[in-house]
PDB file of C-alpha atoms in Angstrom:
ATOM      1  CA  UNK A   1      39.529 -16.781 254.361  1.00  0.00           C
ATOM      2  CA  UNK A   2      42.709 -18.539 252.765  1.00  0.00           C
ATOM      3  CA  UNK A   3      42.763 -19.163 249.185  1.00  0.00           C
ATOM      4  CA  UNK A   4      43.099 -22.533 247.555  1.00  0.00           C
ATOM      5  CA  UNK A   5      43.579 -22.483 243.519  1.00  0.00           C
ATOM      6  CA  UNK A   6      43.041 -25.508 241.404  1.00  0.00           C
ATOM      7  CA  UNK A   7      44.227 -25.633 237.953  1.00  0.00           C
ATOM      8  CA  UNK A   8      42.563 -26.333 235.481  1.00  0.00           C
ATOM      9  CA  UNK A   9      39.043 -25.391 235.562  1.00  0.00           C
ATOM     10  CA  UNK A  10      37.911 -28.008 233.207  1.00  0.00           C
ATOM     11  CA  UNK A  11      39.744 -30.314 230.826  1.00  0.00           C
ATOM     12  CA  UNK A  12      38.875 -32.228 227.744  1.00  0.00           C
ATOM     13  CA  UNK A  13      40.707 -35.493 226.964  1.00  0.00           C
ATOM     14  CA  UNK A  14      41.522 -38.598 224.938  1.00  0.00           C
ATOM     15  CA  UNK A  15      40.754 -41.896 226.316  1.00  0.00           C
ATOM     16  CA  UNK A  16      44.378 -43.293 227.317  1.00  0.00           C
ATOM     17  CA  UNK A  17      45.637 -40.038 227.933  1.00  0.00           C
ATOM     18  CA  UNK A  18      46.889 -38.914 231.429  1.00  0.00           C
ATOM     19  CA  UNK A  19      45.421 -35.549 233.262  1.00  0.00           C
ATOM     20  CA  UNK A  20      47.017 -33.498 236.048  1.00  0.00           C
ATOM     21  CA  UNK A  21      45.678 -31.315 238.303  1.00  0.00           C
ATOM     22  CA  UNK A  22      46.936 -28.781 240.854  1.00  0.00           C
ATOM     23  CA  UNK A  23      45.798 -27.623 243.902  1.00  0.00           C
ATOM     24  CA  UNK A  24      47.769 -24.515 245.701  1.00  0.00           C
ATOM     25  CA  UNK A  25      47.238 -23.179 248.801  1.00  0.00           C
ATOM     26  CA  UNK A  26      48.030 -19.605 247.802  1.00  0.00           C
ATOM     27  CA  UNK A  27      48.622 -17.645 251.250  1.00  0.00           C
ATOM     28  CA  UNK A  28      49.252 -20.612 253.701  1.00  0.00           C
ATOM     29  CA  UNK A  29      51.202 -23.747 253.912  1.00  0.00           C
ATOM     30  CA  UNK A  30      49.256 -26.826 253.799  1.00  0.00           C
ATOM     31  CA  UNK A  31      50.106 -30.030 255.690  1.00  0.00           C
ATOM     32  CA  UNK A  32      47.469 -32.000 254.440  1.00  0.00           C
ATOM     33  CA  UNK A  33      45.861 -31.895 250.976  1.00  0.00           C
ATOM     34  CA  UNK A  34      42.811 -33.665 250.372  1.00  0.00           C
ATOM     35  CA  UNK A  35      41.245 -35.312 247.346  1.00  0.00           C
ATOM     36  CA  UNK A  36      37.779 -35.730 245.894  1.00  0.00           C
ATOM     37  CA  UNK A  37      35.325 -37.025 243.349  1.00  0.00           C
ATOM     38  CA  UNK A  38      32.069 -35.883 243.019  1.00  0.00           C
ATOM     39  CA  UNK A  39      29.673 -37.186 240.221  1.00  0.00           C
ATOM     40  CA  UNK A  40      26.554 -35.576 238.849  1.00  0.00           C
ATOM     41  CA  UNK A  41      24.057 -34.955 241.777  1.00  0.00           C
ATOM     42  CA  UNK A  42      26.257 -37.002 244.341  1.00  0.00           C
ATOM     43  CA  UNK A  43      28.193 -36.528 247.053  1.00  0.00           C
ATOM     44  CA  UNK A  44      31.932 -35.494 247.483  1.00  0.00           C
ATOM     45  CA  UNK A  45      33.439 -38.662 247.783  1.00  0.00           C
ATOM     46  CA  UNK A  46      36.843 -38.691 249.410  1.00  0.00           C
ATOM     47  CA  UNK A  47      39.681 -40.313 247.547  1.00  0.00           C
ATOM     48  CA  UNK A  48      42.828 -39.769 249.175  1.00  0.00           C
ATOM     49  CA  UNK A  49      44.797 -38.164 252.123  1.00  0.00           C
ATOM     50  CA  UNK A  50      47.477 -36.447 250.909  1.00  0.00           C
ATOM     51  CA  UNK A  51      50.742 -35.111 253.515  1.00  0.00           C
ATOM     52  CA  UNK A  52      53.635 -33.332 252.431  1.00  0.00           C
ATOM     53  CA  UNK A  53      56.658 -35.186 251.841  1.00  0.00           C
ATOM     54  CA  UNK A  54      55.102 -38.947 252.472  1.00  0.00           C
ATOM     55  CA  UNK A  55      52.840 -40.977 250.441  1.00  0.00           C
ATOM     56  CA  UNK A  56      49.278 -40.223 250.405  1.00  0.00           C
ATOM     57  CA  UNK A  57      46.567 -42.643 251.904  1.00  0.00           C
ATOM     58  CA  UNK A  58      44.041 -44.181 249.756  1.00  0.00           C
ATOM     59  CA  UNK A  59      40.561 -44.767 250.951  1.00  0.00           C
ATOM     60  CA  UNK A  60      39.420 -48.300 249.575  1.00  0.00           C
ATOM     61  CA  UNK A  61      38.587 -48.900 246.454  1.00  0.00           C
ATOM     62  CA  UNK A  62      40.705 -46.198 244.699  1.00  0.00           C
ATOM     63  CA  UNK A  63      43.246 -47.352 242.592  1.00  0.00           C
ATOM     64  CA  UNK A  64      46.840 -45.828 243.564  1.00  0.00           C
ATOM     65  CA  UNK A  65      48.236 -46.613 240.860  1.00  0.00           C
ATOM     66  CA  UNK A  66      45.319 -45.047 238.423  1.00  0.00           C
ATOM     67  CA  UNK A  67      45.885 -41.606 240.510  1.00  0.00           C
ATOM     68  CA  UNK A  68      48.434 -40.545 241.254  1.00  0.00           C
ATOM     69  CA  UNK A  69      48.839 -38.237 244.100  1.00  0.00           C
ATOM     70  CA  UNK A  70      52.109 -36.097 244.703  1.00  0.00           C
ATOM     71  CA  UNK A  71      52.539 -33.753 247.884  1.00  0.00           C
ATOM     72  CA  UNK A  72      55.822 -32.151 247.110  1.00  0.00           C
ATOM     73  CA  UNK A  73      55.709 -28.917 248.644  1.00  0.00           C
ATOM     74  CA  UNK A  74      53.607 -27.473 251.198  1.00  0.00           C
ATOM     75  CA  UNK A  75      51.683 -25.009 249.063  1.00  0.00           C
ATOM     76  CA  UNK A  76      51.178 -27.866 245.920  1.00  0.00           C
ATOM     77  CA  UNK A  77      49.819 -31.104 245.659  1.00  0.00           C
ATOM     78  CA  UNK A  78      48.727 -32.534 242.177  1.00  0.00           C
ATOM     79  CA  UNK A  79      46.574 -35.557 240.773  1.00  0.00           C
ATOM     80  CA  UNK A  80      47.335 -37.112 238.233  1.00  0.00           C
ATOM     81  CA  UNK A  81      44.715 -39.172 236.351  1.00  0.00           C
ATOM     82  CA  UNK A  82      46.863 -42.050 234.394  1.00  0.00           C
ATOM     83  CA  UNK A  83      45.113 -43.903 230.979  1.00  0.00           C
ATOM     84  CA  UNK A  84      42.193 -41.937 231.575  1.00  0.00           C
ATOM     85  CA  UNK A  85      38.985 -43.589 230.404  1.00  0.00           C
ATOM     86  CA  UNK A  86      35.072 -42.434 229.761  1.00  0.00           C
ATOM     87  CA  UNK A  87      34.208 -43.625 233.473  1.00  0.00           C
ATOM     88  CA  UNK A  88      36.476 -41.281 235.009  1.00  0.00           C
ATOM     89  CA  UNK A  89      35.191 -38.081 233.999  1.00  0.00           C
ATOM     90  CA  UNK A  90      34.023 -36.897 237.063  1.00  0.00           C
ATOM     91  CA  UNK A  91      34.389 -33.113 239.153  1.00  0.00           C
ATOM     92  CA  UNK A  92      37.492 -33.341 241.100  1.00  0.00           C
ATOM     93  CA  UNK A  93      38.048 -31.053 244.060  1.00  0.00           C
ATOM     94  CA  UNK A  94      40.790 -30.329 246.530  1.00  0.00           C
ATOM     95  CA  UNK A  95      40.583 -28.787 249.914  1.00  0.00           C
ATOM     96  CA  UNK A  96      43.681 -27.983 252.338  1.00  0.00           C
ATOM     97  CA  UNK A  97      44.151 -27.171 255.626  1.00  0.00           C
ATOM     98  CA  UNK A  98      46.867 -25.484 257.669  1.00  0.00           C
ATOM     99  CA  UNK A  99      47.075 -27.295 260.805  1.00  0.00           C
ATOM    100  CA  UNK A 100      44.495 -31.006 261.829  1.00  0.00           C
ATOM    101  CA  UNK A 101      42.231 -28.657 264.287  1.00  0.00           C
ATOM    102  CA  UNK A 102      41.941 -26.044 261.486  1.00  0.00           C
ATOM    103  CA  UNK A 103      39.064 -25.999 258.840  1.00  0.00           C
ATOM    104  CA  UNK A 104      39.865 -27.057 255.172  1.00  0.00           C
ATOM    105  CA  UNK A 105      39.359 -24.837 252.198  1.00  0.00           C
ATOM    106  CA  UNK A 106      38.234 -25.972 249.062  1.00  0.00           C
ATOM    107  CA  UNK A 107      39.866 -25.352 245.663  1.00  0.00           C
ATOM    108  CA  UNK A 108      37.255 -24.705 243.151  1.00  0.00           C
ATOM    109  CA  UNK A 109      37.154 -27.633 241.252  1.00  0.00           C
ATOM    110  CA  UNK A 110      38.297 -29.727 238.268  1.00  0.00           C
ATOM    111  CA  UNK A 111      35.773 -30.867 235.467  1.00  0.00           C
ATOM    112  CA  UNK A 112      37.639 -33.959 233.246  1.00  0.00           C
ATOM    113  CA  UNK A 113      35.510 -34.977 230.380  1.00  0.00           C
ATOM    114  CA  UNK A 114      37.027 -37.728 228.493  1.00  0.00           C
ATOM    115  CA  UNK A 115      36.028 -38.998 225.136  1.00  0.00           C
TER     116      UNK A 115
ATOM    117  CA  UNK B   1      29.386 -42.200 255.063  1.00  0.00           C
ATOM    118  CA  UNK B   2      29.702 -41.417 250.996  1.00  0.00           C
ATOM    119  CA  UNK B   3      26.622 -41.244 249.291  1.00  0.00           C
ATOM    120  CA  UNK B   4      25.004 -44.111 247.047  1.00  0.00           C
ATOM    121  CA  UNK B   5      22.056 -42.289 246.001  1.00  0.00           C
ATOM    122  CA  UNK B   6      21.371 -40.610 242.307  1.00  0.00           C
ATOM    123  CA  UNK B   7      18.890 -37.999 243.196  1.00  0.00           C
ATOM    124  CA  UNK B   8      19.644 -35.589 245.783  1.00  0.00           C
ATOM    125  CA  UNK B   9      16.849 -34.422 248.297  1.00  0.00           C
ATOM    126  CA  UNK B  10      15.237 -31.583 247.486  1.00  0.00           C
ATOM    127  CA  UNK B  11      13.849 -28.232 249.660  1.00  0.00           C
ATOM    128  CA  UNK B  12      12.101 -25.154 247.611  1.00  0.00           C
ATOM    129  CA  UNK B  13      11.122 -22.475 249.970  1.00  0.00           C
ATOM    130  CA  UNK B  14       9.395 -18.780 248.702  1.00  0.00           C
ATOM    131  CA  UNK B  15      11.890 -15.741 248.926  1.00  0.00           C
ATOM    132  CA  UNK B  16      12.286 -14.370 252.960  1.00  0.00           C
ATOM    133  CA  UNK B  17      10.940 -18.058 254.548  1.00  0.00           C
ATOM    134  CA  UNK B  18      13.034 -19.577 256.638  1.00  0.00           C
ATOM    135  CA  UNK B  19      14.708 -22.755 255.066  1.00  0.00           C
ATOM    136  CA  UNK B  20      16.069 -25.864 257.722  1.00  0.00           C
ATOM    137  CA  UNK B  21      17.799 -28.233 255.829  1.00  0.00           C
ATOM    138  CA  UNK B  22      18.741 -31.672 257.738  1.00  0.00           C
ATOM    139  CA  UNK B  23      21.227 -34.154 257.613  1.00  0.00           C
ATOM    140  CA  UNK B  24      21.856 -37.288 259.666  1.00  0.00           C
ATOM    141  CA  UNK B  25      25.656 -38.527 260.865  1.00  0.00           C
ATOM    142  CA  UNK B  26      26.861 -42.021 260.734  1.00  0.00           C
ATOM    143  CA  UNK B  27      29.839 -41.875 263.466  1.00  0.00           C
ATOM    144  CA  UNK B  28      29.279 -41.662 267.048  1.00  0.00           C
ATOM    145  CA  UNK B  29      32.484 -40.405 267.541  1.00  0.00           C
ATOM    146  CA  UNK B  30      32.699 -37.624 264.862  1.00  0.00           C
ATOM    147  CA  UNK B  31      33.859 -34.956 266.840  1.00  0.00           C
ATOM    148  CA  UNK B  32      33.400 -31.680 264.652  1.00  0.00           C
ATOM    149  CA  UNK B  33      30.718 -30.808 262.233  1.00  0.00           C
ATOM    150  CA  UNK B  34      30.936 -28.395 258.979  1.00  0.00           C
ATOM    151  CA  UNK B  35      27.952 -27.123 256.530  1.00  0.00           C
ATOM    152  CA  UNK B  36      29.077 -26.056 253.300  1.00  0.00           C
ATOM    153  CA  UNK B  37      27.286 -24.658 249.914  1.00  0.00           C
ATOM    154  CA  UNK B  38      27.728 -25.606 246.865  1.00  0.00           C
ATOM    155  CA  UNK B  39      26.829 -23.963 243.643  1.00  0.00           C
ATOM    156  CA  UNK B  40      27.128 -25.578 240.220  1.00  0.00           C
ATOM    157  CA  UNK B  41      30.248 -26.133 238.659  1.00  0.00           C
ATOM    158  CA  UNK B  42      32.318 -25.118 241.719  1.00  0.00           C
ATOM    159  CA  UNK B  43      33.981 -26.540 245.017  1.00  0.00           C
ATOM    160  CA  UNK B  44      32.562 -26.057 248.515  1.00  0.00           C
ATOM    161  CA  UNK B  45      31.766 -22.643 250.325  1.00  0.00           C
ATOM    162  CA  UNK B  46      32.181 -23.300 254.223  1.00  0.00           C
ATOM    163  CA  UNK B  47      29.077 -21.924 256.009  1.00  0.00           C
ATOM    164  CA  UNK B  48      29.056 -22.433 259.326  1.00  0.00           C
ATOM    165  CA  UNK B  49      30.902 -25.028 262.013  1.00  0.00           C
ATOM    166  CA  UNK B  50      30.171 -26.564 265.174  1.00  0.00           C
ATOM    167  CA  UNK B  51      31.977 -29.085 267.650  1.00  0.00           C
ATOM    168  CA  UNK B  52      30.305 -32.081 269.356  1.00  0.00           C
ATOM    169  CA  UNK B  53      30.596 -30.099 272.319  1.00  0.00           C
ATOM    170  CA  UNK B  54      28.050 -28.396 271.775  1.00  0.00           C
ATOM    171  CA  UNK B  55      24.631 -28.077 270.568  1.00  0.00           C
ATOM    172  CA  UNK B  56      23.922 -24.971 268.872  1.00  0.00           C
ATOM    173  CA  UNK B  57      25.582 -22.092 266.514  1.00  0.00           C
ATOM    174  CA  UNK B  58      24.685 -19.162 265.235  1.00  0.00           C
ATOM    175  CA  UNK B  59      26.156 -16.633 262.353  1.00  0.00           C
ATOM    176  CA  UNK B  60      24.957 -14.108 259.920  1.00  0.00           C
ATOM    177  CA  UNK B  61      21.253 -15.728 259.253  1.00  0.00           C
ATOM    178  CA  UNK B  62      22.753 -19.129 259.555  1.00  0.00           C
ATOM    179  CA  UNK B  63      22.166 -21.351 262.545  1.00  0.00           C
ATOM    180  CA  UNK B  64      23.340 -24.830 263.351  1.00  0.00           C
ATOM    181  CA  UNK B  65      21.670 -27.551 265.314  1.00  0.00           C
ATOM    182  CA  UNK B  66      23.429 -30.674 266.560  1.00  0.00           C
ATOM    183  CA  UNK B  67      21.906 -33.386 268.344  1.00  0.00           C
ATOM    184  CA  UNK B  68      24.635 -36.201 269.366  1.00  0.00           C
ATOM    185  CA  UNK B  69      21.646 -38.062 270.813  1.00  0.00           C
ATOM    186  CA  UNK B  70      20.350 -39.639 267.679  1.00  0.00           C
ATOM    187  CA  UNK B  71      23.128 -38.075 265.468  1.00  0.00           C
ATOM    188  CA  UNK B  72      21.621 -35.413 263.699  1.00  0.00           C
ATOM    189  CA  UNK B  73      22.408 -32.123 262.346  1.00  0.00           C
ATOM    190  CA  UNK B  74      19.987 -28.993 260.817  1.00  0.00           C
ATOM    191  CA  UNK B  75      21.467 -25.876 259.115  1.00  0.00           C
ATOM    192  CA  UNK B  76      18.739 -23.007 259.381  1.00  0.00           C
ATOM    193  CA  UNK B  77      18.726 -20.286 256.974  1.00  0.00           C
ATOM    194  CA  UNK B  78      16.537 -17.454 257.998  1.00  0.00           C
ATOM    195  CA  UNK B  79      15.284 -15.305 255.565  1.00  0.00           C
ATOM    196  CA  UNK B  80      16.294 -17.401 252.754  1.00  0.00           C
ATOM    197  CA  UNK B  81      17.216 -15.335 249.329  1.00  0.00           C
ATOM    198  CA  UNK B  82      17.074 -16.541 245.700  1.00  0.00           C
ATOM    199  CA  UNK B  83      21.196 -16.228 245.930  1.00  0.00           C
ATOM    200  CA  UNK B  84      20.687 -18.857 248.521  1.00  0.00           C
ATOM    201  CA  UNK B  85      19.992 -21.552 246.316  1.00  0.00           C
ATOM    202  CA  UNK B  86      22.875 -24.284 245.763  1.00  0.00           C
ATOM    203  CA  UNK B  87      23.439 -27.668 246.988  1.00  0.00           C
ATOM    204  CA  UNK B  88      23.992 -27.805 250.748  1.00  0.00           C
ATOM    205  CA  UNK B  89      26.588 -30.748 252.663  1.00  0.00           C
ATOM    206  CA  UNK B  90      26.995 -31.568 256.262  1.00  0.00           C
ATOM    207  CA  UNK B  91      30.079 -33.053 257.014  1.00  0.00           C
ATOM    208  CA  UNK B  92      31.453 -34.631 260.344  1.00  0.00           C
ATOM    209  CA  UNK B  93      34.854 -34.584 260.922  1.00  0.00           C
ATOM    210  CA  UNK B  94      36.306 -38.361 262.167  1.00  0.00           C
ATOM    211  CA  UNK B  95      39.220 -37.352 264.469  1.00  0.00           C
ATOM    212  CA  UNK B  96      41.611 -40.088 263.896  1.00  0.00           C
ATOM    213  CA  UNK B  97      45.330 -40.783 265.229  1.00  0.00           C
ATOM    214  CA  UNK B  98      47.077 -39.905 261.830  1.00  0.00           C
ATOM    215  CA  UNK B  99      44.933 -36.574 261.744  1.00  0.00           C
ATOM    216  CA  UNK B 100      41.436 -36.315 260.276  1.00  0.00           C
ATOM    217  CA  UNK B 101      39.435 -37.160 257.688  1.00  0.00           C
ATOM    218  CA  UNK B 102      36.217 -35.024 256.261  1.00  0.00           C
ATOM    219  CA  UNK B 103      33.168 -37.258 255.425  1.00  0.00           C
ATOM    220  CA  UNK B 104      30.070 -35.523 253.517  1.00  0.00           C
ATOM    221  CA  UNK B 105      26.396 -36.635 253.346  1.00  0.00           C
ATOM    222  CA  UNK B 106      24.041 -36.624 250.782  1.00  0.00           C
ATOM    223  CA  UNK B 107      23.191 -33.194 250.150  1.00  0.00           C
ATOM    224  CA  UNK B 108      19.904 -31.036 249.660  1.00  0.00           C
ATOM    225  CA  UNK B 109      19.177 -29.139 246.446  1.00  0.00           C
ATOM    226  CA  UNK B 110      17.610 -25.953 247.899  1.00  0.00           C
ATOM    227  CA  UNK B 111      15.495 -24.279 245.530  1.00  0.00           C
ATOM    228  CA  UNK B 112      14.633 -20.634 245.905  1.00  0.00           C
ATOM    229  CA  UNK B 113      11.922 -19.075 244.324  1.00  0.00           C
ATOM    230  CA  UNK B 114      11.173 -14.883 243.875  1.00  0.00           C
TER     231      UNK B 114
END
């Protein structure tokens, strides 16, 4: 099946500080980049929509301007995580898809501690 | 719809049962349906897939159920195998105009023991 990278793997961080993350679809182009959080012994919980080349689409209660979602290409998308702060260490997880009637792959996931 | 809860559901079978692990859907007019595994520490492993067209699937000791009637969904895992343990997700896919969006349910900690 296609391959979708995340980097990194886990990251350790400073309260304040701001964290990116990338997702790359590695052998296909990706219209649509999606965007998760998943705390301990939840639920993937679906943050944002992400398209290439247009703004991405929030669900409610997520704070645009806290992440920060950028779509540039269609093999990266990246979150970025602004004035990071204890209660948003979470897993974060991509997925992307080709095409809407294809199935989404999943990158492998983003652990942000922050202190 | 997302999940609320703190403590996921929880399924420990003996090596070579069969395991059924069930979920219920919220949308009516969720159109596709995906299982995926989850082991710790990393993202999503797709399983197995079916549209609302249908009401069964079956793949390499995987089998899906779907029942649109009262929106419900069972992943069966025949001869289940300690590598088989991990956290299990339905999903329904809610077709929308501006593409689609993937919603995931609770989740069931399947326990395998030797």
């Amino acid at each position: 099946g296609a391959v979708v990278s995340q980097h990194p793997s886990r990251v350790i961080c400073k309260s304040g500080t701001s964290v990116k993350i990338e997702c790359r679809s590695l052998d296909f182009q990706a219209t649509t980049m999606f965007w998760y959080r998943q705390f301990p012994k939840q639920s993937l919980m679906l943050m944002a929509t992400s398209n290439e080349g247009s703004k991405a689409t929030y669900e409610q209660g997520v704070e645009k301007d806290k992440f920060l979602i950028n779509h540039a290409s269609l093999t990266l998308s990246t979150l970025t995580v602004t004035s990071a702060h204890p209660e948003d260490s979470s897993f974060y997880i991509c997925s992307a898809r080709r095409t809407v009637n294809e199935k989404l792959f999943f990158g492998s996931g983003t652990q942000l501690s922050v202190l | 719809g997302e999940s609320v809860g703190l403590h996921l559901p929880t399924l420990s079978v003996q090596e070579g049962d069969n395991s059924i692990i069930n979920c219920a859907y919220s949308n009516s007019a969720s159109d596709y349906f995906i299982w995926y595994k989850q082991e710790s520490g990393k993202g999503p492993q797709f399983i197995i897939d079916i549209r609302s067209n249908m009401d069964k699937r079956q793949g390499q000791r995987v089998t899906v159920l779907l029942n649109k009637t009262v929106k419900h969904l069972s992943l069966q895992i025949a001869a289940t195998q300690p590598g088989d343990s991990a956290v299990y997700f339905c999903a329904e896919n809610q077709a929308e105009t501006s593409g689609s969006r993937l919603t995931f349910g609770e989740g069931t900690q399947l326990t395998v023991n030797p």
